[in-house]
Amino acid sequence: MKALIIYFTMGGRTKKTAEAIASALSNYEVSYFPIELTGKFIEKIKMLDKYENKDFSMIDTELNNLDALPYDLIFIGMPTYGNFPPKVFDEILARMRNFSGKRAIVFNTARFTGGKSIDYMKEKVEEAGAQVIEQAKFRKVFWIGTKNAIKFGEKINERQE
Ligand SMILES: Cc1cc2nc3c(=O)[nH]c(=O)nc-3n(C[C@H](O)[C@H](O)[C@H](O)COP(=O)(O)O)c2cc1C
């Protein structure tokens, strides 16, 4: 089976979580679609600002090539910004081809909450016609570990359907 893990990360916590989940998916061939802000803090903030203002010109080609067709399972992982996922989440859903009818998993990382954001993610993925079979929040104020993410990955890996 094939899985695609789509994630956005600015500080690395969502990437770390995505990779921890993937490490447990031994029944899957895993591919990534990472959207990662890099460089100095100020550069990251500037890029985030562009994305939040719906300027995705820097990742236009990648977004246009996003196709769910080859995959049995699509993960989407996002940080939480002001109780919502970043705007790039909505853009991913708008651009991804062949997502309708797919099985999907949403997860997010947060410092304080993240509950409302994960509900929003689930709702939007379902509006796009995919079926959310699992969801998870990974919340830590400071150091985000991998234990819960690995556990979550193991649970998904063992699902029979
Ligand atoms: C602009 C901004 C807004 C944030 N808003 C929230 C929030 O509303 N609730 C929360 O729990 N954490 C919030 N956080 C914390 C991030 O969601 C959290 O650190 C996340 O794990 C970062 O993921 P990343 O390292 O992959 O970028 C915010 C962080 C930033 C930079």
Coordinates of C-alpha atoms and ligand atoms in Angstrom, one line a residue:
M1 CA 0.0 0.0 0.0
K2 CA 1.1 3.5 -0.7
A3 CA 0.8 6.5 1.7
L4 CA 1.4 10.2 1.0
I5 CA 2.3 12.4 3.9
I6 CA 1.7 16.1 3.2
Y7 CA 2.8 18.5 5.8
F8 CA 3.7 22.1 6.4
T9 CA 6.4 23.1 8.9
M10 CA 7.9 26.3 10.0
G11 CA 9.8 25.3 13.2
G12 CA 10.3 21.6 12.4
R13 CA 7.8 20.2 15.0
T14 CA 5.2 19.0 12.4
K15 CA 8.0 17.5 10.2
K16 CA 9.4 15.6 13.2
T17 CA 5.9 14.4 14.0
A18 CA 5.3 13.4 10.4
E19 CA 8.5 11.4 10.2
A20 CA 7.7 9.7 13.6
I21 CA 4.3 8.6 12.2
A22 CA 6.0 7.4 9.0
S23 CA 8.6 5.4 10.9
A24 CA 5.8 3.1 12.1
L25 CA 4.1 2.6 8.7
S26 CA 5.9 -0.7 7.8
N27 CA 3.0 -1.9 5.7
Y28 CA 3.2 1.2 3.5
E29 CA 5.5 2.7 1.0
V30 CA 5.7 6.3 2.2
S31 CA 6.2 9.4 0.1
Y32 CA 6.3 13.0 1.4
F33 CA 4.9 16.2 0.1
P34 CA 6.7 18.7 2.5
I35 CA 6.1 22.4 2.5
E36 CA 9.0 23.6 4.7
L37 CA 9.9 27.2 5.5
T38 CA 13.7 27.5 5.6
G39 CA 16.3 30.1 6.3
K40 CA 16.7 32.6 9.1
F41 CA 13.7 33.4 11.3
I42 CA 12.9 36.7 9.6
E43 CA 13.0 34.9 6.2
K44 CA 10.6 32.3 7.5
I45 CA 8.2 35.0 8.8
K46 CA 8.2 36.8 5.5
M47 CA 7.4 33.6 3.6
L48 CA 4.7 32.7 6.1
D49 CA 3.2 36.1 5.7
K50 CA 3.1 35.6 1.9
Y51 CA 1.4 32.2 2.3
E52 CA -1.1 33.7 4.9
N53 CA -1.9 36.3 2.3
K54 CA -2.5 33.6 -0.2
D55 CA 0.6 34.2 -2.3
F56 CA 1.8 30.7 -3.2
S57 CA 3.9 31.7 -6.2
M58 CA 7.0 30.2 -4.6
I59 CA 5.4 26.7 -4.5
D60 CA 3.1 27.0 -7.5
T61 CA 4.6 24.2 -9.5
E62 CA 4.7 21.7 -6.6
L63 CA 1.1 22.5 -5.7
N64 CA 0.0 22.1 -9.3
N65 CA 1.6 18.6 -9.4
L66 CA -0.1 17.4 -6.3
D67 CA -2.0 14.3 -7.2
A68 CA -3.6 11.8 -4.8
L69 CA -4.2 9.2 -7.5
P70 CA -1.3 6.7 -6.8
Y71 CA -2.0 6.6 -3.0
D72 CA -4.2 4.4 -0.8
L73 CA -3.9 6.8 2.2
I74 CA -3.2 10.5 2.4
F75 CA -2.0 12.2 5.6
I76 CA -2.2 15.9 6.1
G77 CA -0.3 17.4 9.0
M78 CA -0.3 21.1 10.0
P79 CA 0.8 23.3 12.8
T80 CA -1.9 25.5 14.6
Y81 CA -1.9 29.2 14.0
G82 CA -4.5 31.1 16.0
N83 CA -6.7 28.0 16.3
F84 CA -6.6 27.2 12.6
P85 CA -4.2 25.5 10.2
P86 CA -2.2 27.8 8.1
K87 CA -3.8 29.0 4.8
V88 CA -1.7 26.6 2.8
F89 CA -3.9 23.8 4.1
D90 CA -6.9 25.2 2.2
E91 CA -4.7 25.7 -0.8
I92 CA -3.6 22.1 -0.7
L93 CA -7.2 20.9 -0.7
A94 CA -8.1 23.2 -3.5
R95 CA -5.3 22.1 -5.7
M96 CA -4.9 18.4 -5.0
R97 CA -6.2 16.2 -7.8
N98 CA -8.1 13.0 -7.3
F99 CA -8.5 13.4 -3.6
S100 CA -12.2 12.7 -3.6
G101 CA -13.0 9.2 -2.5
K102 CA -9.6 8.7 -0.8
R103 CA -9.0 7.6 2.7
A104 CA -7.3 10.4 4.7
I105 CA -5.8 11.1 8.1
V106 CA -5.4 14.6 9.6
F107 CA -3.0 15.5 12.4
N108 CA -1.8 18.8 13.8
T109 CA 0.8 20.1 16.2
A110 CA 0.1 22.9 18.7
R111 CA 1.6 24.4 21.8
F112 CA -1.6 25.0 23.8
T113 CA -4.7 23.7 22.1
G114 CA -5.3 22.6 18.5
G115 CA -8.7 21.1 19.0
K116 CA -10.7 23.5 16.9
S117 CA -8.1 23.4 14.2
I118 CA -8.2 19.6 13.8
D119 CA -12.0 19.8 13.6
Y120 CA -11.7 22.4 10.9
M121 CA -9.2 20.2 9.0
K122 CA -11.5 17.1 9.2
E123 CA -14.5 19.1 8.0
K124 CA -12.6 20.5 5.0
V125 CA -11.1 17.2 4.0
E126 CA -14.6 15.7 4.1
E127 CA -16.0 18.6 2.1
A128 CA -13.3 17.7 -0.5
G129 CA -14.9 14.2 -0.7
A130 CA -12.2 12.2 1.2
Q131 CA -13.0 10.0 4.2
V132 CA -11.2 10.9 7.4
I133 CA -10.4 7.6 9.0
E134 CA -8.2 8.9 11.9
Q135 CA -7.2 12.2 13.4
A136 CA -4.7 13.2 16.1
K137 CA -3.4 16.3 17.9
F138 CA 0.1 16.4 19.1
R139 CA 0.3 19.2 21.7
K140 CA 3.4 20.2 23.8
V141 CA 4.4 23.7 25.0
F142 CA 8.1 23.1 24.5
W143 CA 9.9 20.0 23.4
I144 CA 7.7 17.9 21.1
G145 CA 8.6 14.2 21.5
T146 CA 7.9 11.3 19.0
K147 CA 6.4 8.7 21.3
N148 CA 2.7 9.5 20.7
A149 CA 3.3 10.0 17.0
I150 CA 4.9 6.6 16.7
K151 CA 2.0 5.1 18.6
F152 CA -0.4 6.8 16.3
G153 CA 1.5 5.5 13.3
E154 CA 1.4 1.9 14.7
K155 CA -2.3 2.1 15.1
I156 CA -2.8 3.2 11.5
N157 CA -0.3 0.6 10.3
E158 CA -2.3 -2.2 11.9
R159 CA -5.7 -1.0 10.6
Q160 CA -7.3 -3.6 8.3
E161 CA -9.5 -2.3 5.6
Ligands
LIG1 C1 2.0 32.6 14.3 C2 1.8 31.4 15.2 C3 0.5 31.2 15.7 C4 0.3 30.1 16.6 N1 -0.9 29.9 17.1 C5 -1.2 28.8 18.0 C6 -2.4 28.6 18.5 O1 -3.4 29.3 18.3 N2 -2.6 27.5 19.4 C7 -1.5 26.7 19.7 O2 -1.7 25.8 20.4 N3 -0.3 26.9 19.2 C8 -0.1 28.0 18.3 N4 1.2 28.2 17.8 C9 2.2 27.2 18.0 C10 2.4 26.2 16.9 O3 1.2 25.7 16.4 C11 3.2 25.0 17.3 O4 4.5 25.4 17.8 C12 3.5 24.1 16.1 O5 3.9 22.8 16.7 C13 4.6 24.6 15.2 O6 4.8 23.6 14.2 P1 6.1 23.7 13.3 O7 7.3 23.6 14.2 O8 6.0 22.4 12.4 O9 6.1 24.9 12.5 C14 1.4 29.2 16.9 C15 2.7 29.5 16.4 C16 2.9 30.6 15.5 C17 4.2 30.8 14.9

